[in-house]
Amino acid sequence: MLNNDTKNEKVEYICEKAYKELLEKGINQFSLNKFIAELQMSKGQFYYYFKTKEELICKTIDSKSYEIFNYTYEQTKFKSTFLEKMFVFFSFFLGELDPKFADWGKLLKSTFHLYLNTDNLEIQQLNRDFDFLILQHIESIFNEMIENGYLKEEARNFPRSLIATADGMYIHSLMDD
């Protein structure tokens, strides 16, 4: 049995390979059996790490999403005004994603249906964890702006509403596409 560090490293490796494969072939042409064969592992080994194809895809997208949103959040630190920070942070929702992440944006759109209405508890947890990360980042921007006197104390009430609005706008843009 693998220890947690080794298992996490293997999951990361599989997700990196899956990400490249998904970018190359797209979700509709992604064959789990071919992918497992390319990894040179048995199906049993693969299913030790992921229960379903959907779980693999969601974990892959989720891992890349953390990387991109953390990078984006770091970019907000170089901005001085609240509006500049919000624009950078919500660039994904505004269709202004950094060009180096454009492939991720397209892949996310093609896999977004996997995240909605899922009965998979692990995917549900991925969603909750990611939502919490976004909330923490937005709250830290608001806190900074309040501490620097750019926003009033009452602004602490708005991050959840702001995120919900951005999510709704993003879902609407998916329907328009």
PDB file of C-alpha atoms in Angstrom:
ATOM      1  CA  MET A   1       0.000   0.000   0.000  1.00  0.00           C
ATOM      2  CA  LEU A   2       1.262   3.484  -0.897  1.00  0.00           C
ATOM      3  CA  ASN A   3       1.732   6.191   1.689  1.00  0.00           C
ATOM      4  CA  ASN A   4      -0.269   9.398   1.211  1.00  0.00           C
ATOM      5  CA  ASP A   5       2.654  11.380  -0.257  1.00  0.00           C
ATOM      6  CA  THR A   6       3.328   8.701  -2.864  1.00  0.00           C
ATOM      7  CA  LYS A   7      -0.371   8.362  -3.648  1.00  0.00           C
ATOM      8  CA  ASN A   8      -0.731  12.155  -4.026  1.00  0.00           C
ATOM      9  CA  GLU A   9       2.302  12.253  -6.327  1.00  0.00           C
ATOM     10  CA  LYS A  10       0.804   9.486  -8.467  1.00  0.00           C
ATOM     11  CA  VAL A  11      -2.558  11.285  -8.620  1.00  0.00           C
ATOM     12  CA  GLU A  12      -0.765  14.492  -9.689  1.00  0.00           C
ATOM     13  CA  TYR A  13       1.166  12.579 -12.353  1.00  0.00           C
ATOM     14  CA  ILE A  14      -2.008  10.962 -13.713  1.00  0.00           C
ATOM     15  CA  CYS A  15      -3.789  14.326 -13.733  1.00  0.00           C
ATOM     16  CA  GLU A  16      -0.913  16.006 -15.590  1.00  0.00           C
ATOM     17  CA  LYS A  17      -1.032  13.288 -18.245  1.00  0.00           C
ATOM     18  CA  ALA A  18      -4.838  13.468 -18.420  1.00  0.00           C
ATOM     19  CA  TYR A  19      -4.719  17.257 -18.814  1.00  0.00           C
ATOM     20  CA  LYS A  20      -2.401  16.986 -21.809  1.00  0.00           C
ATOM     21  CA  GLU A  21      -4.557  14.234 -23.293  1.00  0.00           C
ATOM     22  CA  LEU A  22      -7.774  16.197 -22.758  1.00  0.00           C
ATOM     23  CA  LEU A  23      -6.262  19.294 -24.380  1.00  0.00           C
ATOM     24  CA  GLU A  24      -5.075  17.250 -27.330  1.00  0.00           C
ATOM     25  CA  LYS A  25      -8.186  15.134 -27.924  1.00  0.00           C
ATOM     26  CA  GLY A  26     -11.002  16.914 -26.126  1.00  0.00           C
ATOM     27  CA  ILE A  27     -13.479  15.366 -23.746  1.00  0.00           C
ATOM     28  CA  ASN A  28     -15.518  13.613 -26.441  1.00  0.00           C
ATOM     29  CA  GLN A  29     -12.516  11.788 -27.901  1.00  0.00           C
ATOM     30  CA  PHE A  30     -10.900  10.957 -24.559  1.00  0.00           C
ATOM     31  CA  SER A  31     -10.815   7.180 -24.138  1.00  0.00           C
ATOM     32  CA  LEU A  32     -10.206   6.008 -20.598  1.00  0.00           C
ATOM     33  CA  ASN A  33      -9.063   2.551 -21.748  1.00  0.00           C
ATOM     34  CA  LYS A  34      -6.501   4.041 -24.148  1.00  0.00           C
ATOM     35  CA  PHE A  35      -5.389   6.503 -21.506  1.00  0.00           C
ATOM     36  CA  ILE A  36      -4.857   3.752 -18.920  1.00  0.00           C
ATOM     37  CA  ALA A  37      -2.869   1.775 -21.496  1.00  0.00           C
ATOM     38  CA  GLU A  38      -0.703   4.826 -22.260  1.00  0.00           C
ATOM     39  CA  LEU A  39       0.004   5.159 -18.541  1.00  0.00           C
ATOM     40  CA  GLN A  40       1.165   1.526 -18.618  1.00  0.00           C
ATOM     41  CA  MET A  41      -0.891   0.590 -15.602  1.00  0.00           C
ATOM     42  CA  SER A  42      -3.624  -1.918 -15.046  1.00  0.00           C
ATOM     43  CA  LYS A  43      -7.249  -0.903 -14.715  1.00  0.00           C
ATOM     44  CA  GLY A  44      -7.116  -2.051 -11.103  1.00  0.00           C
ATOM     45  CA  GLN A  45      -4.208   0.283 -10.412  1.00  0.00           C
ATOM     46  CA  PHE A  46      -6.010   3.163 -12.103  1.00  0.00           C
ATOM     47  CA  TYR A  47      -9.225   2.554 -10.167  1.00  0.00           C
ATOM     48  CA  TYR A  48      -7.235   2.646  -6.945  1.00  0.00           C
ATOM     49  CA  TYR A  49      -6.715   6.352  -7.667  1.00  0.00           C
ATOM     50  CA  PHE A  50      -9.969   7.265  -9.472  1.00  0.00           C
ATOM     51  CA  LYS A  51     -13.346   5.556  -9.301  1.00  0.00           C
ATOM     52  CA  THR A  52     -14.647   6.907 -12.616  1.00  0.00           C
ATOM     53  CA  LYS A  53     -13.606   8.725 -15.763  1.00  0.00           C
ATOM     54  CA  GLU A  54     -15.608  11.722 -14.568  1.00  0.00           C
ATOM     55  CA  GLU A  55     -13.720  11.771 -11.277  1.00  0.00           C
ATOM     56  CA  LEU A  56     -10.404  11.776 -13.174  1.00  0.00           C
ATOM     57  CA  ILE A  57     -11.533  14.638 -15.407  1.00  0.00           C
ATOM     58  CA  CYS A  58     -12.889  16.687 -12.500  1.00  0.00           C
ATOM     59  CA  LYS A  59      -9.762  16.163 -10.403  1.00  0.00           C
ATOM     60  CA  THR A  60      -7.614  17.098 -13.405  1.00  0.00           C
ATOM     61  CA  ILE A  61      -9.559  20.288 -14.074  1.00  0.00           C
ATOM     62  CA  ASP A  62      -9.693  21.058 -10.364  1.00  0.00           C
ATOM     63  CA  SER A  63      -5.913  20.734  -9.977  1.00  0.00           C
ATOM     64  CA  LYS A  64      -5.298  23.082 -12.888  1.00  0.00           C
ATOM     65  CA  SER A  65      -7.988  25.461 -11.601  1.00  0.00           C
ATOM     66  CA  TYR A  66      -6.188  25.813  -8.270  1.00  0.00           C
ATOM     67  CA  GLU A  67      -2.969  26.601 -10.076  1.00  0.00           C
ATOM     68  CA  ILE A  68      -4.625  29.224 -12.262  1.00  0.00           C
ATOM     69  CA  PHE A  69      -6.691  30.874  -9.547  1.00  0.00           C
ATOM     70  CA  ASN A  70      -3.703  31.015  -7.197  1.00  0.00           C
ATOM     71  CA  TYR A  71      -1.658  32.614  -9.992  1.00  0.00           C
ATOM     72  CA  THR A  72      -4.498  35.057 -10.664  1.00  0.00           C
ATOM     73  CA  TYR A  73      -4.803  35.907  -6.990  1.00  0.00           C
ATOM     74  CA  GLU A  74      -1.051  36.574  -6.831  1.00  0.00           C
ATOM     75  CA  GLN A  75      -1.481  38.963  -9.772  1.00  0.00           C
ATOM     76  CA  THR A  76      -4.020  40.987  -7.764  1.00  0.00           C
ATOM     77  CA  LYS A  77      -1.255  41.852  -5.317  1.00  0.00           C
ATOM     78  CA  PHE A  78       0.425  43.964  -8.021  1.00  0.00           C
ATOM     79  CA  LYS A  79      -2.693  46.109  -8.430  1.00  0.00           C
ATOM     80  CA  SER A  80      -3.471  49.022  -6.167  1.00  0.00           C
ATOM     81  CA  THR A  81      -7.138  49.839  -6.637  1.00  0.00           C
ATOM     82  CA  PHE A  82     -10.112  47.714  -5.713  1.00  0.00           C
ATOM     83  CA  LEU A  83     -11.431  47.742  -9.295  1.00  0.00           C
ATOM     84  CA  GLU A  84      -8.063  46.673 -10.710  1.00  0.00           C
ATOM     85  CA  LYS A  85      -7.888  43.814  -8.209  1.00  0.00           C
ATOM     86  CA  MET A  86     -11.444  42.695  -8.973  1.00  0.00           C
ATOM     87  CA  PHE A  87     -10.846  42.876 -12.719  1.00  0.00           C
ATOM     88  CA  VAL A  88      -7.727  40.694 -12.447  1.00  0.00           C
ATOM     89  CA  PHE A  89      -9.382  38.226 -10.093  1.00  0.00           C
ATOM     90  CA  PHE A  90     -12.541  37.872 -12.167  1.00  0.00           C
ATOM     91  CA  SER A  91     -10.754  37.945 -15.527  1.00  0.00           C
ATOM     92  CA  PHE A  92     -11.827  34.364 -16.119  1.00  0.00           C
ATOM     93  CA  PHE A  93     -15.495  35.267 -15.764  1.00  0.00           C
ATOM     94  CA  LEU A  94     -15.033  38.315 -17.984  1.00  0.00           C
ATOM     95  CA  GLY A  95     -13.465  36.353 -20.837  1.00  0.00           C
ATOM     96  CA  GLU A  96     -10.152  38.128 -20.241  1.00  0.00           C
ATOM     97  CA  LEU A  97      -8.200  35.067 -19.134  1.00  0.00           C
ATOM     98  CA  ASP A  98      -4.428  35.229 -19.441  1.00  0.00           C
ATOM     99  CA  PRO A  99      -3.624  33.736 -22.889  1.00  0.00           C
ATOM    100  CA  LYS A 100      -1.395  31.057 -21.338  1.00  0.00           C
ATOM    101  CA  PHE A 101      -4.546  29.655 -19.679  1.00  0.00           C
ATOM    102  CA  ALA A 102      -6.846  29.841 -22.705  1.00  0.00           C
ATOM    103  CA  ASP A 103      -6.716  26.073 -23.302  1.00  0.00           C
ATOM    104  CA  TRP A 104      -7.787  25.472 -19.704  1.00  0.00           C
ATOM    105  CA  GLY A 105     -10.719  27.843 -20.169  1.00  0.00           C
ATOM    106  CA  LYS A 106     -11.907  25.938 -23.243  1.00  0.00           C
ATOM    107  CA  LEU A 107     -11.489  22.606 -21.482  1.00  0.00           C
ATOM    108  CA  LEU A 108     -13.360  23.835 -18.436  1.00  0.00           C
ATOM    109  CA  LYS A 109     -16.284  24.909 -20.610  1.00  0.00           C
ATOM    110  CA  SER A 110     -16.416  21.499 -22.283  1.00  0.00           C
ATOM    111  CA  THR A 111     -16.367  19.666 -18.937  1.00  0.00           C
ATOM    112  CA  PHE A 112     -18.482  22.017 -16.832  1.00  0.00           C
ATOM    113  CA  HIS A 113     -21.509  19.701 -17.007  1.00  0.00           C
ATOM    114  CA  LEU A 114     -19.585  17.146 -14.938  1.00  0.00           C
ATOM    115  CA  TYR A 115     -19.555  19.498 -11.967  1.00  0.00           C
ATOM    116  CA  LEU A 116     -23.297  20.152 -11.888  1.00  0.00           C
ATOM    117  CA  ASN A 117     -25.877  17.821 -10.375  1.00  0.00           C
ATOM    118  CA  THR A 118     -23.338  15.184  -9.531  1.00  0.00           C
ATOM    119  CA  ASP A 119     -23.994  12.414  -7.031  1.00  0.00           C
ATOM    120  CA  ASN A 120     -20.265  11.769  -6.726  1.00  0.00           C
ATOM    121  CA  LEU A 121     -19.308  12.827  -3.197  1.00  0.00           C
ATOM    122  CA  GLU A 122     -15.667  13.436  -4.133  1.00  0.00           C
ATOM    123  CA  ILE A 123     -16.650  15.790  -6.957  1.00  0.00           C
ATOM    124  CA  GLN A 124     -19.059  17.555  -4.615  1.00  0.00           C
ATOM    125  CA  GLN A 125     -16.190  18.018  -2.149  1.00  0.00           C
ATOM    126  CA  LEU A 126     -13.900  19.326  -4.912  1.00  0.00           C
ATOM    127  CA  ASN A 127     -16.561  21.923  -5.706  1.00  0.00           C
ATOM    128  CA  ARG A 128     -16.948  22.960  -2.068  1.00  0.00           C
ATOM    129  CA  ASP A 129     -13.180  23.195  -1.547  1.00  0.00           C
ATOM    130  CA  PHE A 130     -12.697  25.280  -4.658  1.00  0.00           C
ATOM    131  CA  ASP A 131     -15.586  27.596  -3.779  1.00  0.00           C
ATOM    132  CA  PHE A 132     -14.049  28.071  -0.336  1.00  0.00           C
ATOM    133  CA  LEU A 133     -10.674  28.975  -1.883  1.00  0.00           C
ATOM    134  CA  ILE A 134     -12.268  31.591  -4.111  1.00  0.00           C
ATOM    135  CA  LEU A 135     -14.169  33.037  -1.147  1.00  0.00           C
ATOM    136  CA  GLN A 136     -10.963  33.231   0.923  1.00  0.00           C
ATOM    137  CA  HIS A 137      -9.160  35.083  -1.870  1.00  0.00           C
ATOM    138  CA  ILE A 138     -11.970  37.567  -2.386  1.00  0.00           C
ATOM    139  CA  GLU A 139     -12.334  38.147   1.349  1.00  0.00           C
ATOM    140  CA  SER A 140      -8.610  38.845   1.636  1.00  0.00           C
ATOM    141  CA  ILE A 141      -8.860  41.473  -1.130  1.00  0.00           C
ATOM    142  CA  PHE A 142     -11.844  43.062   0.604  1.00  0.00           C
ATOM    143  CA  ASN A 143     -10.025  42.999   3.960  1.00  0.00           C
ATOM    144  CA  GLU A 144      -6.979  44.675   2.431  1.00  0.00           C
ATOM    145  CA  MET A 145      -9.101  47.382   0.845  1.00  0.00           C
ATOM    146  CA  ILE A 146     -11.015  47.961   4.107  1.00  0.00           C
ATOM    147  CA  GLU A 147      -7.790  48.167   6.123  1.00  0.00           C
ATOM    148  CA  ASN A 148      -6.364  50.668   3.634  1.00  0.00           C
ATOM    149  CA  GLY A 149      -9.488  52.801   3.833  1.00  0.00           C
ATOM    150  CA  TYR A 150     -10.676  52.198   0.261  1.00  0.00           C
ATOM    151  CA  LEU A 151     -13.847  50.375   1.325  1.00  0.00           C
ATOM    152  CA  LYS A 152     -16.162  50.748   4.285  1.00  0.00           C
ATOM    153  CA  GLU A 153     -16.426  48.058   6.959  1.00  0.00           C
ATOM    154  CA  GLU A 154     -19.854  46.982   5.610  1.00  0.00           C
ATOM    155  CA  ALA A 155     -18.131  45.764   2.444  1.00  0.00           C
ATOM    156  CA  ARG A 156     -17.244  42.564   4.331  1.00  0.00           C
ATOM    157  CA  ASN A 157     -20.852  41.493   3.650  1.00  0.00           C
ATOM    158  CA  PHE A 158     -20.435  41.421  -0.135  1.00  0.00           C
ATOM    159  CA  PRO A 159     -17.893  38.718  -1.165  1.00  0.00           C
ATOM    160  CA  ARG A 160     -20.410  35.843  -1.247  1.00  0.00           C
ATOM    161  CA  SER A 161     -22.889  37.899  -3.281  1.00  0.00           C
ATOM    162  CA  LEU A 162     -20.132  38.974  -5.650  1.00  0.00           C
ATOM    163  CA  ILE A 163     -19.034  35.375  -6.221  1.00  0.00           C
ATOM    164  CA  ALA A 164     -22.625  34.192  -6.718  1.00  0.00           C
ATOM    165  CA  THR A 165     -23.176  36.934  -9.280  1.00  0.00           C
ATOM    166  CA  ALA A 166     -19.973  36.047 -11.136  1.00  0.00           C
ATOM    167  CA  ASP A 167     -20.911  32.345 -11.110  1.00  0.00           C
ATOM    168  CA  GLY A 168     -24.341  33.169 -12.508  1.00  0.00           C
ATOM    169  CA  MET A 169     -22.824  35.322 -15.227  1.00  0.00           C
ATOM    170  CA  TYR A 170     -20.391  32.544 -16.120  1.00  0.00           C
ATOM    171  CA  ILE A 171     -23.151  29.937 -16.351  1.00  0.00           C
ATOM    172  CA  HIS A 172     -25.169  32.332 -18.500  1.00  0.00           C
ATOM    173  CA  SER A 173     -22.176  32.818 -20.814  1.00  0.00           C
ATOM    174  CA  LEU A 174     -21.891  29.023 -21.165  1.00  0.00           C
ATOM    175  CA  MET A 175     -25.525  28.847 -22.235  1.00  0.00           C
ATOM    176  CA  ASP A 176     -24.942  31.651 -24.735  1.00  0.00           C
ATOM    177  CA  ASP A 177     -21.981  29.790 -26.228  1.00  0.00           C
TER     178      ASP A 177
END
